[in-house]
PDB file of C-alpha atoms and ligand atoms in Angstrom:
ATOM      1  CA  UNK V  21      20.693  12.188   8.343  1.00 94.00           C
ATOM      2  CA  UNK V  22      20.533   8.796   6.975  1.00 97.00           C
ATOM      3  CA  UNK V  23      17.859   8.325   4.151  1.00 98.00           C
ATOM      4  CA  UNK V  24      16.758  12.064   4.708  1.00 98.00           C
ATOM      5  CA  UNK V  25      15.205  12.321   1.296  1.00 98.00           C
ATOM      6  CA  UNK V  26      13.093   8.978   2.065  1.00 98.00           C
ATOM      7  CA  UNK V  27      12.160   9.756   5.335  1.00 98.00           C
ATOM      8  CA  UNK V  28      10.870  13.998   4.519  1.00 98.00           C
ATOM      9  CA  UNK V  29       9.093  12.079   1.784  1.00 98.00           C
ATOM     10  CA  UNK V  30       6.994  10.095   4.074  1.00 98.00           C
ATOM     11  CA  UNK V  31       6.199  12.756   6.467  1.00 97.00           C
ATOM     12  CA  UNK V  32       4.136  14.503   2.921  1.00 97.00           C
ATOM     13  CA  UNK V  33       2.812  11.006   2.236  1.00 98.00           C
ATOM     14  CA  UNK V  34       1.535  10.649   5.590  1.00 97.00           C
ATOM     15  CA  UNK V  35      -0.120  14.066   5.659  1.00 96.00           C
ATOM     16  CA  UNK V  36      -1.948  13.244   2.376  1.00 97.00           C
ATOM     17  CA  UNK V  37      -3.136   9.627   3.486  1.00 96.00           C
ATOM     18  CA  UNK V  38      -5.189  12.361   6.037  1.00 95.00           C
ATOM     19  CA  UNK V  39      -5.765  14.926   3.573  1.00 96.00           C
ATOM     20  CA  UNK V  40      -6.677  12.607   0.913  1.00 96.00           C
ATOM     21  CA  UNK V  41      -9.016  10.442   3.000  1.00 94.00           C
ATOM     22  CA  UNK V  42      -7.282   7.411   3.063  1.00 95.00           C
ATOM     23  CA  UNK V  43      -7.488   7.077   6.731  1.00 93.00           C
ATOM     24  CA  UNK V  44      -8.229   8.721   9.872  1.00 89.00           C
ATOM     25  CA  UNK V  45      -6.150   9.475  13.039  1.00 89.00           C
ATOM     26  CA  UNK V  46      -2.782   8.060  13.501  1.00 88.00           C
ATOM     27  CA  UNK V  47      -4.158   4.781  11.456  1.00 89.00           C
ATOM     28  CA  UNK V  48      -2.144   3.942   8.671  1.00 92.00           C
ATOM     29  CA  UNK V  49       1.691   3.907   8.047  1.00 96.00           C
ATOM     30  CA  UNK V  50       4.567   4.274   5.377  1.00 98.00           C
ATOM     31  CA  UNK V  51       7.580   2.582   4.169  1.00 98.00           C
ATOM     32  CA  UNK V  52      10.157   3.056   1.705  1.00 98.00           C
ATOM     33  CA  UNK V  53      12.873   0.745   1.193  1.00 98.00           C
ATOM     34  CA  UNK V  54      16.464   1.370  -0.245  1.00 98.00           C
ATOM     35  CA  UNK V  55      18.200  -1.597  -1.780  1.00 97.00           C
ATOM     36  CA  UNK V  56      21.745  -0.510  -1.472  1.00 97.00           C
ATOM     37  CA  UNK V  57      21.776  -0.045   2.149  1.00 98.00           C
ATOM     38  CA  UNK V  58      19.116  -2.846   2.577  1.00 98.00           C
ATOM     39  CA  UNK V  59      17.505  -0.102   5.051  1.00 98.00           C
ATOM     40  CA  UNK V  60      13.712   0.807   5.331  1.00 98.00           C
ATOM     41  CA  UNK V  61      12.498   3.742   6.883  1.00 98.00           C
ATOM     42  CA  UNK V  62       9.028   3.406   8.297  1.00 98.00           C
ATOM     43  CA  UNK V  63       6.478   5.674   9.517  1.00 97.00           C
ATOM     44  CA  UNK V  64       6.788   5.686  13.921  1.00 97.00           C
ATOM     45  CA  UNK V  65       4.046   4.620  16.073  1.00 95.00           C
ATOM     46  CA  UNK V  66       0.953   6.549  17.022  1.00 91.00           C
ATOM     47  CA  UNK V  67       2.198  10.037  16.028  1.00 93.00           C
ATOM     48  CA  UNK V  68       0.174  13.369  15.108  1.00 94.00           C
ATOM     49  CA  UNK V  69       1.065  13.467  11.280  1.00 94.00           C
ATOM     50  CA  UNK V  70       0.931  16.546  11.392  1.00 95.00           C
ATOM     51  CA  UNK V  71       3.797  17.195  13.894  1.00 96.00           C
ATOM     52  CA  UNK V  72       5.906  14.870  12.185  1.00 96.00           C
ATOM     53  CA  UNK V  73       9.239  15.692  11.376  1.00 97.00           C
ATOM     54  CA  UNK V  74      11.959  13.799   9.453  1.00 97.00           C
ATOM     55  CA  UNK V  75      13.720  12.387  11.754  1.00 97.00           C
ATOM     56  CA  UNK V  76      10.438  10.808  13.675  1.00 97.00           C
ATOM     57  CA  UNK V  77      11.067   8.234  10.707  1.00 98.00           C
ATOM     58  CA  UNK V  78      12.514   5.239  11.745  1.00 98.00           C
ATOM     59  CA  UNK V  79      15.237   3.615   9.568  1.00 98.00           C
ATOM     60  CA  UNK V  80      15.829  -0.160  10.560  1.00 98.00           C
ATOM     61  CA  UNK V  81      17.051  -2.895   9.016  1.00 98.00           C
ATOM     62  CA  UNK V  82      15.045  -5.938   7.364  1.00 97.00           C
ATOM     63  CA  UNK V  83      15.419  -8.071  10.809  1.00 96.00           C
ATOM     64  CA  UNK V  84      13.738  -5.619  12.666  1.00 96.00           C
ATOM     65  CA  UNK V  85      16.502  -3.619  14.336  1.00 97.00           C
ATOM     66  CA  UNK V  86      16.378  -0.067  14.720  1.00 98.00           C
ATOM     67  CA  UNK V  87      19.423   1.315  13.000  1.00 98.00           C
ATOM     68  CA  UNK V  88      18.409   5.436  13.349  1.00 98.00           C
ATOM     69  CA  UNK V  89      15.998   7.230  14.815  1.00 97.00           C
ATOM     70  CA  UNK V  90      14.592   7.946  18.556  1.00 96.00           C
ATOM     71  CA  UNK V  91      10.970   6.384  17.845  1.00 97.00           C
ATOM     72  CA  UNK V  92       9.143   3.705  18.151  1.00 96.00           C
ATOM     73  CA  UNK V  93       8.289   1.928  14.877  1.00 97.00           C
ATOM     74  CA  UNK V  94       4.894   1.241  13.193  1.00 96.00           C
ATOM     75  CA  UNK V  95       4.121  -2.032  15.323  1.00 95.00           C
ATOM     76  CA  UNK V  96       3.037  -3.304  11.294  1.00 96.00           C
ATOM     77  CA  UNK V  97       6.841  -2.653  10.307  1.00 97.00           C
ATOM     78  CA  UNK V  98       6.784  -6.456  10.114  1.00 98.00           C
ATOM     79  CA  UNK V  99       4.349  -6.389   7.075  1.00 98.00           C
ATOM     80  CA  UNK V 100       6.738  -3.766   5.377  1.00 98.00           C
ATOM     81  CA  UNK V 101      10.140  -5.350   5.682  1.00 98.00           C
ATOM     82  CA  UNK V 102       8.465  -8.944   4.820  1.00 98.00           C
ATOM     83  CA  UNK V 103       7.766  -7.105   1.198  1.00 98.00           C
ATOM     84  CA  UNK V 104      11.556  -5.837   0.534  1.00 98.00           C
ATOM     85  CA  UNK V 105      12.584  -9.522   1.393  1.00 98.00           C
ATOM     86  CA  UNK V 106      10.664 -11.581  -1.085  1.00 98.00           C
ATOM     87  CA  UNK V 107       9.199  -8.917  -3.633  1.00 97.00           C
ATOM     88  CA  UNK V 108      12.205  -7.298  -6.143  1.00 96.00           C
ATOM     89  CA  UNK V 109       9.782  -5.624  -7.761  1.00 96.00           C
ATOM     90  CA  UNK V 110       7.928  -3.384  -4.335  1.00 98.00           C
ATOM     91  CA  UNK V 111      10.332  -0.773  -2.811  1.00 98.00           C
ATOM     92  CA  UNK V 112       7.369   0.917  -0.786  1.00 98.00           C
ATOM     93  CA  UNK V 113       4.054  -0.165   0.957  1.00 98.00           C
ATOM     94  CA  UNK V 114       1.814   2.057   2.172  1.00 98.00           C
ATOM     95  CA  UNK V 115      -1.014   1.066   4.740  1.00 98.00           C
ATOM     96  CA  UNK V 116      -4.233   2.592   4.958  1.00 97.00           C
ATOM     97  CA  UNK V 117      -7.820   2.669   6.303  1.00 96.00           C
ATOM     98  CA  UNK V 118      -9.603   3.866   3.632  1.00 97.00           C
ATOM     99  CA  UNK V 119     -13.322   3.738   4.466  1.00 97.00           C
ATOM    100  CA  UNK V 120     -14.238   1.497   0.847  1.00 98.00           C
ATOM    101  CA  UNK V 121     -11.604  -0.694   1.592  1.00 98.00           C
ATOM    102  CA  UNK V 122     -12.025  -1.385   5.044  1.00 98.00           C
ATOM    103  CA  UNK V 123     -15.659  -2.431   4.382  1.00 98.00           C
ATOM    104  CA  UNK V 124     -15.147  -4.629   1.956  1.00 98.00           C
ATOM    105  CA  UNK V 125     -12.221  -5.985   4.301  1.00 98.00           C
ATOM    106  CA  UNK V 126     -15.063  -6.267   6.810  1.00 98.00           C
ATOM    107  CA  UNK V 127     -16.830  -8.348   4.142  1.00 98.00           C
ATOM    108  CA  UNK V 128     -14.056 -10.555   3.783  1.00 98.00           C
ATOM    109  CA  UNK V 129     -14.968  -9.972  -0.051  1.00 98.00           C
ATOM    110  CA  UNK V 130     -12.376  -9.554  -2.790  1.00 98.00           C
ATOM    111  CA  UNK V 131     -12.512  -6.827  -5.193  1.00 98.00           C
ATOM    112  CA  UNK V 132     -13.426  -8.220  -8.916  1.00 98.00           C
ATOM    113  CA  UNK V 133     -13.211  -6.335 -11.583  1.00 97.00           C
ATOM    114  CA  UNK V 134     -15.757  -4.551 -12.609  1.00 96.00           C
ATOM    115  CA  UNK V 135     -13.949  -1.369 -13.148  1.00 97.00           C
ATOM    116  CA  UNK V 136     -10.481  -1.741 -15.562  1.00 97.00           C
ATOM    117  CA  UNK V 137      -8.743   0.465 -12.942  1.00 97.00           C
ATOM    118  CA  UNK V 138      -8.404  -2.393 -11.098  1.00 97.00           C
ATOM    119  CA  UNK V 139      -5.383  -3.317 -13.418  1.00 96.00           C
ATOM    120  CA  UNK V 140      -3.298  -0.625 -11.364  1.00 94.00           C
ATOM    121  CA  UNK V 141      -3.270  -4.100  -8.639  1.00 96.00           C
ATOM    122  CA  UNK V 142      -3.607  -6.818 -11.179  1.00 96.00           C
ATOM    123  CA  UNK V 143      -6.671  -9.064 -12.275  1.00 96.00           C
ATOM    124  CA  UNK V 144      -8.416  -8.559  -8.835  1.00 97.00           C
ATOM    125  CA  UNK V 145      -7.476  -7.676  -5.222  1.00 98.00           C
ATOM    126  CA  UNK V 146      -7.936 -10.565  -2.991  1.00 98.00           C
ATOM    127  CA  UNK V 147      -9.034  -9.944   0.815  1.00 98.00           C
ATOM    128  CA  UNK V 148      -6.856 -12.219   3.229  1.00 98.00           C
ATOM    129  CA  UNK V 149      -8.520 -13.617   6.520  1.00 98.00           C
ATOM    130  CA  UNK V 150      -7.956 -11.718   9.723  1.00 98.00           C
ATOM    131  CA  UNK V 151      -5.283 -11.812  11.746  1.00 98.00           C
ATOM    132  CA  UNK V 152      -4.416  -9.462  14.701  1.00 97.00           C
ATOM    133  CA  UNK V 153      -2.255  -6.087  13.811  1.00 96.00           C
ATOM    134  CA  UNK V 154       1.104  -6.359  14.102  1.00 95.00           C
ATOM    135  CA  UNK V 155       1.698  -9.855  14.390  1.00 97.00           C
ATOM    136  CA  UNK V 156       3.410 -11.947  11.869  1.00 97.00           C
ATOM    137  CA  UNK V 157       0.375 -13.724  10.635  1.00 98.00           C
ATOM    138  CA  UNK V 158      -0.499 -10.596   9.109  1.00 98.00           C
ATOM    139  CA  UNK V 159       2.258 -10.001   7.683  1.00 98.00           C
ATOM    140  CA  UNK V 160       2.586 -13.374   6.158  1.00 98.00           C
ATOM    141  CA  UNK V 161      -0.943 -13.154   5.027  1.00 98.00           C
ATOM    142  CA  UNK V 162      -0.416  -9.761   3.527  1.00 98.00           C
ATOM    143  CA  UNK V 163       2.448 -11.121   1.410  1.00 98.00           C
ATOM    144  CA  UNK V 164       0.832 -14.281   0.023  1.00 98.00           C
ATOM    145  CA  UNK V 165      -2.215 -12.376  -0.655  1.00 98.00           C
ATOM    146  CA  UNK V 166      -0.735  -9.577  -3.063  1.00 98.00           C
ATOM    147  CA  UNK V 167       1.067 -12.340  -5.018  1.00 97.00           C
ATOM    148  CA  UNK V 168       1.353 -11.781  -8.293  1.00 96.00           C
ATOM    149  CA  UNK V 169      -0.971  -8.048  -7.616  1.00 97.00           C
ATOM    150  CA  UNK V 170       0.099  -4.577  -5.758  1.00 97.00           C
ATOM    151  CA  UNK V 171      -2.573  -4.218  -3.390  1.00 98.00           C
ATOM    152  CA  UNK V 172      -4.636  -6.474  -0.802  1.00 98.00           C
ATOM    153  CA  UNK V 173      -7.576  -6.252   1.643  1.00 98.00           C
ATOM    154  CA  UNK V 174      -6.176  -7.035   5.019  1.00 98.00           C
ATOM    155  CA  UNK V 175      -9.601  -9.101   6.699  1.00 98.00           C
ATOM    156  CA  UNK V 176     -11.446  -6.966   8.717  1.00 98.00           C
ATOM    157  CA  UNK V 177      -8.840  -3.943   9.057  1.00 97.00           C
ATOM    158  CA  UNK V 178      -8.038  -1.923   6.012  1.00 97.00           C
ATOM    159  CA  UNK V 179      -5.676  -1.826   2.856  1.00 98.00           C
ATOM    160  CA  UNK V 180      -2.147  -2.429   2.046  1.00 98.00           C
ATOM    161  CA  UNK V 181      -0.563  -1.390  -1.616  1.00 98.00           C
ATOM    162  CA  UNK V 182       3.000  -1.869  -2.831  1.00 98.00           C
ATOM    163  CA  UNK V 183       4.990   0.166  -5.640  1.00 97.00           C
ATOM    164  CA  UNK V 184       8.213   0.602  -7.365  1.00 97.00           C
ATOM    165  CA  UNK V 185       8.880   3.409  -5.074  1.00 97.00           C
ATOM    166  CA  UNK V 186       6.258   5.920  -2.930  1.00 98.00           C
ATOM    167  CA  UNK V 187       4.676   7.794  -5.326  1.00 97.00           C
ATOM    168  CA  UNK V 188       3.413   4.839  -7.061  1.00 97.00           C
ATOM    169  CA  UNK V 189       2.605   2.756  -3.883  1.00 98.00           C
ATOM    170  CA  UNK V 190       0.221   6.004  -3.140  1.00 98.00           C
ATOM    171  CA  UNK V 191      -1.774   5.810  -6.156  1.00 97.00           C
ATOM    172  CA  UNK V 192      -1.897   2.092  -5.733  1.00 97.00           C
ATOM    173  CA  UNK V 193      -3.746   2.675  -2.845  1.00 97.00           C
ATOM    174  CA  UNK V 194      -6.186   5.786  -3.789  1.00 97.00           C
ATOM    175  CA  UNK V 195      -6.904   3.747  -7.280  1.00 97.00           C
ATOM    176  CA  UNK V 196      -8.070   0.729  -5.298  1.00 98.00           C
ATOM    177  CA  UNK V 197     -10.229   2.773  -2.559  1.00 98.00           C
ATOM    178  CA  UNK V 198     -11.657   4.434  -5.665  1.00 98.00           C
ATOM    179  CA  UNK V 199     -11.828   0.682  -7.199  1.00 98.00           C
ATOM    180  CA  UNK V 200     -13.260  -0.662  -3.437  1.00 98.00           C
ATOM    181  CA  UNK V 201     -16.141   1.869  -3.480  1.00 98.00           C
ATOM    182  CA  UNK V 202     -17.360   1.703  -7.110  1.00 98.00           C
ATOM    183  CA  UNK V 203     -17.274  -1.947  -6.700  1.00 98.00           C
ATOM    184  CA  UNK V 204     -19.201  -1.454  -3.327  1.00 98.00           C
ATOM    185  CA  UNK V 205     -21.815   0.914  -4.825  1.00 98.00           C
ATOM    186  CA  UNK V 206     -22.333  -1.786  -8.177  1.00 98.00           C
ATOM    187  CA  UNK V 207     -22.824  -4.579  -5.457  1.00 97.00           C
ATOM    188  CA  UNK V 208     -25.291  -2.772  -3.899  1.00 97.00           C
ATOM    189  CA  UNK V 209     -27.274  -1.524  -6.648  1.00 97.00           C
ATOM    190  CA  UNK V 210     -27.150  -4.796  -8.717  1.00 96.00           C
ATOM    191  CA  UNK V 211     -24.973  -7.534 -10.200  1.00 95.00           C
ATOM    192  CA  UNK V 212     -22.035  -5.396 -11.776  1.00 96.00           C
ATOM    193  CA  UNK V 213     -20.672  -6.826 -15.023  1.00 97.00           C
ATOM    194  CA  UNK V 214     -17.341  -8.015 -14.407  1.00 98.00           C
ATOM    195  CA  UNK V 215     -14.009  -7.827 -17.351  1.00 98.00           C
ATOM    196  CA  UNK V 216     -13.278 -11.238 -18.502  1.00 97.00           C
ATOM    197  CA  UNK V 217      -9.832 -12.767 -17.842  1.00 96.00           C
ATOM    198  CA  UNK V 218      -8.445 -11.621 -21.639  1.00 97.00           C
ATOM    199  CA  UNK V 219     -10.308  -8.164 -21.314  1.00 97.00           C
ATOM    200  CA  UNK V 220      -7.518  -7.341 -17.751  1.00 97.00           C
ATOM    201  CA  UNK V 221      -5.074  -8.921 -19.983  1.00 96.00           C
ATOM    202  CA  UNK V 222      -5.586  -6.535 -22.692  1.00 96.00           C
ATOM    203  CA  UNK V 223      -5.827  -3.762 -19.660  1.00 95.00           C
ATOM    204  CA  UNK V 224      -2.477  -5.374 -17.642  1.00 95.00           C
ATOM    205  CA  UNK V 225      -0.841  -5.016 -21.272  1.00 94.00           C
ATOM    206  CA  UNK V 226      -1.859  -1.286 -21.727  1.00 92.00           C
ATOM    207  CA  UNK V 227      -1.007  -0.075 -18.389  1.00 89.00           C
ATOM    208  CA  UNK V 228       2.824  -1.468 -18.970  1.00 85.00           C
ATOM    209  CA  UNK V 229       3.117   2.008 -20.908  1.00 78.00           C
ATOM    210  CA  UNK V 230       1.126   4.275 -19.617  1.00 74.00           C
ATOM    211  CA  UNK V 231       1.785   7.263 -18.622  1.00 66.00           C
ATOM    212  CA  UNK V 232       5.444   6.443 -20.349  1.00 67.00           C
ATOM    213  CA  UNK V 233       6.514   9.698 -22.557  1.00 69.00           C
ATOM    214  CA  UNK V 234       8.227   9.137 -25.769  1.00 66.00           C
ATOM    215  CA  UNK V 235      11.827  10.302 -25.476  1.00 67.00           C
ATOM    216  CA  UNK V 236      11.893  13.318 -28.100  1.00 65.00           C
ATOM    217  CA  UNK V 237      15.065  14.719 -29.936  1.00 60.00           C
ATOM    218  CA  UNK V 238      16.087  18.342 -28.492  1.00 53.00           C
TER     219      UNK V 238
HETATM  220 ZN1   ZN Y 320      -3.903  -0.957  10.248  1.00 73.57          ZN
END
C-alpha cells in the first residue's frame, strides 16, 4: 500500500486527538507529507476514528488529486497541502478542536506569552480572521498566520499546528491547548505577566536542543 507506514500512523493519531481531548466527533483531521514522492496522505472525511483503517487514508498529490485510496478527503486537505508547498521546514499538520483553543479562536484573541511553553509555536500564536471551512481563504489565512511559528488559531473554529513530521505536529498542538487554557484562565483571573521579546528568545534558543541526547561512545 502506498505510504502504509504514514497512513497506520494517522489512524493512532486520530484516535488520540479523541482520547487526548483535542477534539470531539469526527472534527479534526491529519496529514503527513512525504517529500520524495511529493504525496500527502490525509485523514478522509467524516469518519468514526475509531473504525478507521489504513487504507481509509487518502494519499493525493499537492494539486488536490486523489492518487490512492477509495475516500473522500478531509474537505480542509486544502490547508494541509498549502503547508508542504511553501513551508520546507512542516512535513505534518494536524487540525484540531481543542476546547481552549477554539475559545480563544472565538475571541479572535492571540495567544501571548505568558507561559514559556509557548516557544514550542514561536513568540506567540496569532488567531487569523474567519473564513468558512474548507475553502481556500482558510487555507491561505492559515498559512500566513503561522509564519515564522508552528501553530495558529483558525477565527472562530479551532487550531491548526505544523511539525517536522507527526509526532511533533501532535505535541505542537496539545502544548498550545495546554498554552490556550492557562492563558485563558490568567485572562480571566487578572492581567497575566507576559515574557519579554529577549526572555522567548532566550526560550526559542533553549528549545533548539531540547530533548536532543548527547551521542555517547559504546
Ligand atoms: Zn475544523
Amino acid at each position: 500500500m502506498l505510504m502504509e507506514q504514514e497512513r497506520t500512523e494517522i489512524v493512532a493519531y486520530l484516535k488520540m486527538l479523541i482520547t487526548h481531548r483535542l477534539t470531539k466527533g469526527t472534527g479534526g483531521n491529519i496529514s503527513v507529507y512525504d517529500k520524495t514522492l511529493n504525496f500527502m496522505a490525509v485523514s478522509p472525511s467524516g469518519m468514526d476514528y475509531f473504525k478507521l483503517e489504513p487504507q481509509d487514508i487518502v494519499v493525493m498529490d499537492l494539486d488536490g488529486n486523489i492518487i490512492d485510496g477509495k475516500r473522500k478527503p478531509s474537505s480542509e486537505y486544502e490547508m494541509h497541502s498549502i503547508f508542504y508547498r511553501e513551508r520546507n521546514d512542516i512535513c505534518s499538520v494536524v487540525h484540531a478542536h481543542s476546547p481552549y483553543a477554539s475559545v480563544l479562536a472565538c475571541l479572535n484573541w492571540d495567544i501571548e506569552p505568558c507561559t514559556y511553553l509557548i516557544g514550542s509555536a514561536g513568540k506567540n500564536v496569532r488567531c487569523t480572521k474567519y473564513e468558512t471551512f474548507g475553502s481556500p481563504e482558510l487555507a491561505a489565512s492559515a498559512l500566513e498566520g503561522m509564519k515564522d511559528r508552528y501553530a495558529v488559531l483558525l477565527g472562530n473554529h479551532g487550531l491548526l499546528a505544523g511539525g517536522g513530521d507527526l509526532a511533533a505536529a501532535f505535541d505542537n498542538a496539545e502544548e498550545i491547548e495546554f498554552c490556550a487554557e492557562i492563558y485563558y484562565k490568567c485572562k480571566a483571573a487578572g492581567n497575566p505577566v507576559l515574557l519579554s521579546d529577549s526572555q522567548m528568545d532566550t526560550v526559542l534558543k533553549k528549545f533548539e536542543t531540547y530533548g536532543v541526547q548527547p551521542e555517547v561512545d559504546s
